């Protein structure tokens, strides 16, 4: 039961995240508070929001509406979708609500919804039961002014103590944008960071899925899956899925390290095309002895801070192990600069001045891809990687 192509929506397959769940429940339980769940792409934020109904059901009754944001959305279109979803949800699960349309929703001008309109409609809709409105992938909204208006709405809902909670899901920039546009909204907004999963949480994903399939896994094979997943649940599902298929094709219900290796190779073929294209763009070149692949792998293995940034100094040790010779920063500084520029697809993000420069791999899903692709292409022996990555 591994689903790399879709978020988890079954409670018994969802692993970990107790702290984040409790923080969201706290926000929903306290009138006037709202929440923003943020973290890297691929760490399971949408899966958590899918499971919110099950977790909230233990504590209280709430009507939950979840909206997927996209690049074409405006503030008005977001709330138009939200109110339509609320009406659809209450018809399926009335929870004391009338099934007749409520005037505040149907009377709104879909093309010109204001924060006050949203507040008044939510106030009316939440008279019978508390509401939770989830805006997933909020960072995709590009329309000028949408963030400002959403911050105004949160502030208004808090000021009027409306029993409706807004949960915004996005990346770190989503938090900065909301607070920047309306400083006073910070006291009404519970900020919930969702880090990569711990090794134990990744193990839970693997074991929960295998239990459903009545399969088992060798201890060494499990640790390899944990190591290559690098805390990203999407990768754990992808690798586990293909490892299971490898074992079953061999007539076994026990996954071995050999099955994991085969699963890794098959996973690389099914990776998102944008990831494969980014890697190719960054590492292309005909010059003999160029180090772009090795430097990029060292970046994927470098020690990072809480925001996943690393320094050039953090690249030096893994690069020396990969190439089996000592490197100084001056030997690869140009490579880091090139990898953060357009000619190589800006696979690295670069911030700071010369003496305080930090780097970050642009898409977190790239990190495990780079590691596994390097093994497949024989850039580095797996035994060498085990010295750098330990589960």
Short mmCIF file of C-alpha atoms in Angstrom, two decimals:
data_model
loop_
_atom_site.label_atom_id
_atom_site.label_comp_id
_atom_site.label_asym_id
_atom_site.label_seq_id
_atom_site.Cartn_x
_atom_site.Cartn_y
_atom_site.Cartn_z
CA UNK A 1 0.00 0.00 0.00
CA UNK A 2 2.51 2.55 -1.19
CA UNK A 3 1.21 5.57 -3.10
CA UNK A 4 3.97 7.91 -4.34
CA UNK A 5 1.62 9.48 -6.87
CA UNK A 6 -1.03 10.59 -4.37
CA UNK A 7 -1.22 11.97 -0.83
CA UNK A 8 -2.07 9.54 1.98
CA UNK A 9 -5.74 9.52 2.90
CA UNK A 10 -6.04 6.46 5.12
CA UNK A 11 -5.37 6.96 8.79
CA UNK A 12 -3.65 3.63 9.41
CA UNK A 13 -1.12 4.36 6.64
CA UNK A 14 -0.26 7.80 7.98
CA UNK A 15 2.92 7.89 10.06
CA UNK A 16 4.15 10.29 12.73
CA UNK A 17 3.62 14.07 12.76
CA UNK A 18 2.10 14.08 16.26
CA UNK A 19 3.47 17.51 17.13
CA UNK A 20 2.11 19.12 13.95
CA UNK A 21 -1.28 17.44 14.41
CA UNK A 22 -1.56 18.65 18.00
CA UNK A 23 -0.67 22.21 16.97
CA UNK A 24 -3.35 22.25 14.28
CA UNK A 25 -5.92 20.86 16.73
CA UNK A 26 -4.93 23.59 19.20
CA UNK A 27 -5.56 26.25 16.56
CA UNK A 28 -8.96 24.80 15.66
CA UNK A 29 -9.92 24.46 19.33
CA UNK A 30 -9.20 28.11 20.19
CA UNK A 31 -11.53 30.69 18.69
CA UNK A 32 -9.68 33.54 17.04
CA UNK A 33 -6.64 31.46 16.13
CA UNK A 34 -5.63 30.32 12.67
CA UNK A 35 -2.67 28.28 11.43
CA UNK A 36 -0.12 28.05 8.67
CA UNK A 37 1.57 24.73 7.99
CA UNK A 38 4.78 25.17 6.05
CA UNK A 39 7.77 23.12 4.97
CA UNK A 40 9.57 21.80 1.93
CA UNK A 41 7.65 20.27 -0.93
CA UNK A 42 7.24 16.53 -0.61
CA UNK A 43 7.32 16.29 3.20
CA UNK A 44 3.65 15.26 3.52
CA UNK A 45 1.77 18.49 4.24
CA UNK A 46 -1.14 17.56 1.96
CA UNK A 47 -1.32 14.05 3.41
CA UNK A 48 -1.64 15.55 6.86
CA UNK A 49 -4.45 17.85 5.74
CA UNK A 50 -6.23 14.85 4.19
CA UNK A 51 -6.18 13.14 7.58
CA UNK A 52 -7.35 16.18 9.54
CA UNK A 53 -10.97 15.03 9.69
CA UNK A 54 -10.01 11.75 11.34
CA UNK A 55 -7.79 13.44 13.92
CA UNK A 56 -10.26 16.23 14.70
CA UNK A 57 -13.04 13.70 15.07
CA UNK A 58 -11.51 12.57 18.36
CA UNK A 59 -11.81 16.03 19.88
CA UNK A 60 -14.73 17.88 18.30
CA UNK A 61 -17.15 18.11 15.41
CA UNK A 62 -16.08 20.44 12.63
CA UNK A 63 -16.95 20.86 8.97
CA UNK A 64 -13.76 20.81 6.94
CA UNK A 65 -13.34 22.31 3.48
CA UNK A 66 -10.03 21.83 1.62
CA UNK A 67 -9.10 23.88 -1.44
CA UNK A 68 -6.19 23.34 -3.82
CA UNK A 69 -4.73 26.68 -4.90
CA UNK A 70 -3.30 27.22 -8.36
CA UNK A 71 -1.43 29.91 -10.26
CA UNK A 72 -4.59 31.39 -11.78
CA UNK A 73 -6.33 31.96 -8.43
CA UNK A 74 -7.29 35.36 -7.07
CA UNK A 75 -8.55 36.11 -3.57
CA UNK A 76 -12.11 36.01 -4.91
CA UNK A 77 -11.67 32.71 -6.77
CA UNK A 78 -10.17 31.08 -3.67
CA UNK A 79 -13.19 31.96 -1.57
CA UNK A 80 -15.62 31.09 -4.36
CA UNK A 81 -14.12 27.59 -4.41
CA UNK A 82 -14.11 27.44 -0.62
CA UNK A 83 -17.79 28.31 -0.24
CA UNK A 84 -18.80 25.84 -2.96
CA UNK A 85 -16.82 23.14 -1.16
CA UNK A 86 -18.45 24.04 2.15
CA UNK A 87 -21.94 23.72 0.65
CA UNK A 88 -21.00 20.40 -0.95
CA UNK A 89 -19.55 19.08 2.33
CA UNK A 90 -22.53 20.05 4.47
CA UNK A 91 -24.91 18.30 2.05
CA UNK A 92 -22.93 15.09 2.55
CA UNK A 93 -22.46 15.62 6.28
CA UNK A 94 -25.20 18.00 7.52
CA UNK A 95 -24.00 18.06 11.18
CA UNK A 96 -27.05 20.03 12.22
CA UNK A 97 -26.99 22.34 9.21
CA UNK A 98 -29.93 22.88 6.92
CA UNK A 99 -29.42 21.53 3.42
CA UNK A 100 -30.87 24.72 1.91
CA UNK A 101 -28.36 27.21 0.44
CA UNK A 102 -27.42 29.99 2.83
CA UNK A 103 -27.98 33.53 1.58
CA UNK A 104 -24.58 34.96 2.58
CA UNK A 105 -22.86 32.51 0.22
CA UNK A 106 -25.17 32.61 -2.76
CA UNK A 107 -25.45 36.41 -2.61
CA UNK A 108 -21.73 37.01 -2.96
CA UNK A 109 -20.24 38.49 -6.10
CA UNK A 110 -17.83 35.72 -7.13
CA UNK A 111 -15.58 38.19 -8.96
CA UNK A 112 -15.31 40.74 -6.18
CA UNK A 113 -15.23 39.07 -2.76
CA UNK A 114 -13.72 41.25 -0.04
CA UNK A 115 -12.26 40.18 3.32
CA UNK A 116 -15.38 41.54 5.00
CA UNK A 117 -17.59 39.47 2.66
CA UNK A 118 -15.63 36.33 3.55
CA UNK A 119 -15.83 37.10 7.26
CA UNK A 120 -19.60 37.72 7.23
CA UNK A 121 -20.27 34.56 5.17
CA UNK A 122 -18.13 32.42 7.48
CA UNK A 123 -19.82 33.95 10.51
CA UNK A 124 -23.20 32.88 9.17
CA UNK A 125 -22.05 29.45 8.01
CA UNK A 126 -20.42 28.62 11.33
CA UNK A 127 -23.49 29.30 13.47
CA UNK A 128 -24.37 25.59 13.62
CA UNK A 129 -20.91 24.04 13.65
CA UNK A 130 -17.29 25.24 13.59
CA UNK A 131 -15.63 25.43 10.19
CA UNK A 132 -12.08 24.65 9.08
CA UNK A 133 -11.08 26.02 5.67
CA UNK A 134 -7.81 24.65 4.28
CA UNK A 135 -5.97 26.41 1.46
CA UNK A 136 -3.40 23.91 0.20
CA UNK A 137 -0.36 24.98 -1.89
CA UNK A 138 -1.01 28.62 -1.08
CA UNK A 139 2.47 29.47 -2.35
CA UNK A 140 1.24 28.80 -5.91
CA UNK A 141 -1.06 31.85 -5.80
CA UNK A 142 0.61 34.57 -7.86
CA UNK A 143 -2.13 37.18 -8.11
CA UNK A 144 -1.03 40.54 -6.74
CA UNK A 145 -2.82 41.42 -3.53
CA UNK A 146 -4.16 37.94 -2.69
CA UNK A 147 -1.77 37.52 0.24
CA UNK A 148 -2.64 40.95 1.64
CA UNK A 149 -6.38 40.23 1.42
CA UNK A 150 -5.97 36.80 3.04
CA UNK A 151 -4.05 38.40 5.91
CA UNK A 152 -6.84 40.97 6.29
CA UNK A 153 -9.40 38.14 6.39
CA UNK A 154 -7.51 36.27 9.11
CA UNK A 155 -7.24 39.46 11.13
CA UNK A 156 -10.96 40.18 10.73
CA UNK A 157 -11.99 36.63 11.70
CA UNK A 158 -9.81 36.88 14.79
CA UNK A 159 -11.12 40.32 15.77
CA UNK A 160 -14.74 39.18 15.45
CA UNK A 161 -14.03 35.83 17.16
CA UNK A 162 -15.69 33.89 14.32
CA UNK A 163 -15.78 30.11 14.99
CA UNK A 164 -14.04 29.37 11.69
CA UNK A 165 -10.37 28.44 11.34
CA UNK A 166 -8.23 29.08 8.28
CA UNK A 167 -5.36 26.66 7.72
CA UNK A 168 -2.90 27.74 5.05
CA UNK A 169 -0.46 25.18 3.69
CA UNK A 170 2.64 26.27 1.81
CA UNK A 171 6.37 26.85 1.94
CA UNK A 172 8.31 29.19 4.21
CA UNK A 173 7.67 32.14 1.89
CA UNK A 174 3.95 31.77 2.63
CA UNK A 175 4.58 32.62 6.28
CA UNK A 176 6.84 35.55 5.48
CA UNK A 177 4.36 36.94 2.96
CA UNK A 178 1.36 36.87 5.30
CA UNK A 179 3.20 38.42 8.22
CA UNK A 180 4.98 40.99 6.09
CA UNK A 181 1.69 42.26 4.67
CA UNK A 182 -0.07 42.48 8.02
CA UNK A 183 2.22 42.46 11.07
CA UNK A 184 -0.67 42.31 13.54
CA UNK A 185 -1.89 39.00 12.05
CA UNK A 186 1.09 37.20 13.60
CA UNK A 187 -0.50 37.02 17.05
CA UNK A 188 -3.56 35.26 15.57
CA UNK A 189 -1.53 32.85 13.46
CA UNK A 190 -0.02 29.63 14.83
CA UNK A 191 3.01 28.88 12.68
CA UNK A 192 3.64 25.15 12.30
CA UNK A 193 6.85 24.00 10.67
CA UNK A 194 6.77 20.55 9.09
CA UNK A 195 10.30 19.18 8.81
CA UNK A 196 11.43 16.15 6.93
CA UNK A 197 10.42 12.92 8.59
CA UNK A 198 12.63 11.29 11.18
CA UNK A 199 14.16 7.90 10.41
CA UNK A 200 11.64 6.26 12.76
CA UNK A 201 8.72 7.89 10.92
CA UNK A 202 10.07 6.65 7.58
CA UNK A 203 10.37 3.17 9.09
CA UNK A 204 6.73 3.44 10.18
CA UNK A 205 5.68 4.26 6.60
CA UNK A 206 7.53 1.18 5.35
CA UNK A 207 6.21 -1.14 8.05
CA UNK A 208 2.62 0.10 7.83
CA UNK A 209 2.57 -0.40 4.07
CA UNK A 210 4.18 -3.84 4.24
CA UNK A 211 1.73 -4.96 6.93
CA UNK A 212 -1.13 -4.19 4.55
CA UNK A 213 0.59 -6.26 1.87
CA UNK A 214 1.44 -9.09 4.31
CA UNK A 215 5.08 -8.67 3.32
CA UNK A 216 8.28 -8.37 5.36
CA UNK A 217 11.63 -6.65 4.93
CA UNK A 218 15.16 -7.61 5.79
CA UNK A 219 16.72 -5.31 8.41
CA UNK A 220 19.55 -4.14 6.15
CA UNK A 221 17.10 -3.52 3.31
CA UNK A 222 14.88 -1.41 5.58
CA UNK A 223 17.84 0.74 6.60
CA UNK A 224 18.75 1.27 2.95
CA UNK A 225 15.22 2.46 2.22
CA UNK A 226 15.45 4.83 5.18
CA UNK A 227 18.86 6.10 4.07
CA UNK A 228 17.86 6.79 0.47
CA UNK A 229 14.51 8.37 1.40
CA UNK A 230 16.31 11.23 3.21
CA UNK A 231 13.24 12.03 5.29
CA UNK A 232 10.94 12.60 2.28
CA UNK A 233 7.78 10.43 2.50
CA UNK A 234 7.18 10.64 -1.27
CA UNK A 235 10.55 8.98 -1.86
CA UNK A 236 9.90 6.36 0.81
CA UNK A 237 6.65 5.38 -0.94
CA UNK A 238 8.28 5.34 -4.38
CA UNK A 239 11.24 3.19 -3.32
CA UNK A 240 9.14 0.83 -1.20
CA UNK A 241 6.66 0.33 -4.05
CA UNK A 242 9.31 -0.73 -6.55
CA UNK A 243 11.22 -2.77 -3.98
CA UNK A 244 8.03 -4.72 -3.26
CA UNK A 245 7.49 -5.32 -6.97
CA UNK A 246 11.06 -6.58 -7.33
CA UNK A 247 10.59 -9.06 -4.48
CA UNK A 248 7.23 -10.29 -5.75
CA UNK A 249 8.62 -10.72 -9.27
CA UNK A 250 11.25 -13.01 -7.76
CA UNK A 251 8.55 -15.01 -5.94
CA UNK A 252 9.38 -13.68 -2.48
CA UNK A 253 7.39 -11.75 0.12
CA UNK A 254 10.53 -10.67 1.94
CA UNK A 255 12.33 -7.57 0.61
CA UNK A 256 16.12 -7.95 0.45
CA UNK A 257 18.87 -5.35 -0.17
CA UNK A 258 19.02 -6.63 -3.76
CA UNK A 259 15.32 -5.79 -4.16
CA UNK A 260 15.96 -2.30 -2.81
CA UNK A 261 18.74 -1.79 -5.34
CA UNK A 262 16.47 -2.91 -8.17
CA UNK A 263 13.68 -0.75 -6.79
CA UNK A 264 16.00 2.24 -6.73
CA UNK A 265 16.91 1.80 -10.41
CA UNK A 266 13.27 1.39 -11.42
CA UNK A 267 12.29 4.43 -9.35
CA UNK A 268 14.76 6.60 -11.26
CA UNK A 269 12.94 5.81 -14.51
CA UNK A 270 9.60 6.94 -13.07
CA UNK A 271 10.81 10.12 -11.38
CA UNK A 272 9.14 13.38 -12.31
CA UNK A 273 10.36 14.54 -15.71
CA UNK A 274 11.10 18.02 -14.36
CA UNK A 275 13.52 16.51 -11.83
CA UNK A 276 15.35 14.49 -14.48
CA UNK A 277 15.53 17.53 -16.76
CA UNK A 278 16.93 19.71 -13.96
CA UNK A 279 19.65 17.18 -13.22
CA UNK A 280 20.60 16.89 -16.89
CA UNK A 281 20.71 20.67 -17.31
CA UNK A 282 22.93 21.08 -14.26
CA UNK A 283 25.43 18.34 -15.06
CA UNK A 284 25.66 18.48 -18.86
CA UNK A 285 29.04 19.06 -20.46
CA UNK A 286 31.59 17.31 -22.64
CA UNK A 287 34.75 18.50 -20.92
CA UNK A 288 36.75 15.59 -19.55
CA UNK A 289 37.18 15.70 -15.83
CA UNK A 290 34.56 18.34 -15.07
CA UNK A 291 33.18 17.91 -11.55
CA UNK A 292 29.57 19.10 -11.80
CA UNK A 293 28.09 15.69 -10.99
CA UNK A 294 30.46 15.15 -8.08
CA UNK A 295 29.97 18.66 -6.69
CA UNK A 296 26.19 18.36 -7.00
CA UNK A 297 26.26 15.03 -5.18
CA UNK A 298 28.38 16.61 -2.42
CA UNK A 299 25.77 19.40 -2.18
CA UNK A 300 23.06 16.76 -1.74
CA UNK A 301 25.07 15.22 1.11
CA UNK A 302 26.25 18.44 2.78
CA UNK A 303 25.19 19.34 6.31
CA UNK A 304 22.33 21.87 6.20
CA UNK A 305 20.64 24.31 8.58
CA UNK A 306 16.93 24.37 9.49
CA UNK A 307 16.06 25.98 6.15
CA UNK A 308 18.12 23.40 4.22
CA UNK A 309 20.89 25.86 3.34
CA UNK A 310 24.53 24.77 3.34
CA UNK A 311 27.87 26.55 3.04
CA UNK A 312 30.74 25.88 0.67
CA UNK A 313 32.71 24.58 3.65
CA UNK A 314 30.03 21.91 4.21
CA UNK A 315 30.58 20.64 0.66
CA UNK A 316 34.33 20.12 1.08
CA UNK A 317 34.31 16.93 3.18
CA UNK A 318 31.71 14.93 1.20
CA UNK A 319 33.34 15.99 -2.08
CA UNK A 320 36.73 14.81 -0.84
CA UNK A 321 35.23 11.42 0.09
CA UNK A 322 33.40 11.12 -3.24
CA UNK A 323 36.45 11.97 -5.36
CA UNK A 324 38.89 10.22 -3.01
CA UNK A 325 41.20 13.22 -2.85
CA UNK A 326 41.39 16.35 -0.75
CA UNK A 327 39.59 19.48 -1.96
CA UNK A 328 39.76 23.08 -0.90
CA UNK A 329 36.87 25.50 -1.44
CA UNK A 330 38.81 27.26 -4.20
CA UNK A 331 38.77 24.00 -6.20
CA UNK A 332 34.98 23.94 -6.52
CA UNK A 333 33.74 27.47 -5.76
CA UNK A 334 33.21 28.09 -9.48
CA UNK A 335 31.06 24.97 -9.73
CA UNK A 336 28.78 26.20 -6.93
CA UNK A 337 28.45 29.57 -8.65
CA UNK A 338 27.69 27.96 -12.03
CA UNK A 339 25.08 25.62 -10.52
CA UNK A 340 23.22 28.63 -9.12
CA UNK A 341 23.03 30.44 -12.49
CA UNK A 342 20.70 30.16 -15.47
CA UNK A 343 23.13 28.29 -17.73
CA UNK A 344 22.84 25.27 -15.45
CA UNK A 345 19.19 25.70 -14.58
CA UNK A 346 19.71 27.33 -11.19
CA UNK A 347 19.58 23.94 -9.54
CA UNK A 348 21.06 25.70 -6.50
CA UNK A 349 19.60 28.78 -4.82
CA UNK A 350 22.26 31.20 -3.64
CA UNK A 351 21.82 33.82 -0.92
CA UNK A 352 24.19 36.18 0.87
CA UNK A 353 27.34 38.04 0.01
CA UNK A 354 30.77 36.66 -0.82
CA UNK A 355 31.83 35.77 2.71
CA UNK A 356 28.37 34.73 3.92
CA UNK A 357 27.09 32.89 0.87
CA UNK A 358 24.78 29.94 1.46
CA UNK A 359 23.26 27.52 -1.02
CA UNK A 360 20.18 25.33 -1.17
CA UNK A 361 19.05 22.72 -3.68
CA UNK A 362 16.08 24.33 -5.41
CA UNK A 363 13.72 21.37 -5.14
CA UNK A 364 13.98 19.03 -2.12
CA UNK A 365 12.93 16.03 -4.23
CA UNK A 366 16.18 16.52 -6.16
CA UNK A 367 18.37 15.53 -3.21
CA UNK A 368 17.51 11.80 -3.09
CA UNK A 369 17.37 11.70 -6.90
CA UNK A 370 20.93 13.03 -7.11
CA UNK A 371 22.16 10.42 -4.60
CA UNK A 372 20.48 7.46 -6.31
CA UNK A 373 21.37 8.63 -9.80
CA UNK A 374 25.02 8.90 -8.72
CA UNK A 375 24.99 5.29 -7.55
CA UNK A 376 23.42 4.11 -10.80
CA UNK A 377 25.95 6.07 -12.88
CA UNK A 378 28.84 4.71 -10.80
CA UNK A 379 29.91 8.19 -9.74
CA UNK A 380 30.35 6.90 -6.22
CA UNK A 381 30.29 3.39 -4.69
CA UNK A 382 27.39 2.70 -2.37
CA UNK A 383 29.88 1.82 0.38
CA UNK A 384 31.32 5.33 0.20
CA UNK A 385 27.86 6.86 0.54
CA UNK A 386 27.23 4.77 3.64
CA UNK A 387 30.14 6.57 5.28
CA UNK A 388 28.42 9.92 4.66
CA UNK A 389 24.73 9.04 5.07
CA UNK A 390 23.76 7.04 8.13
CA UNK A 391 20.11 6.25 8.92
#
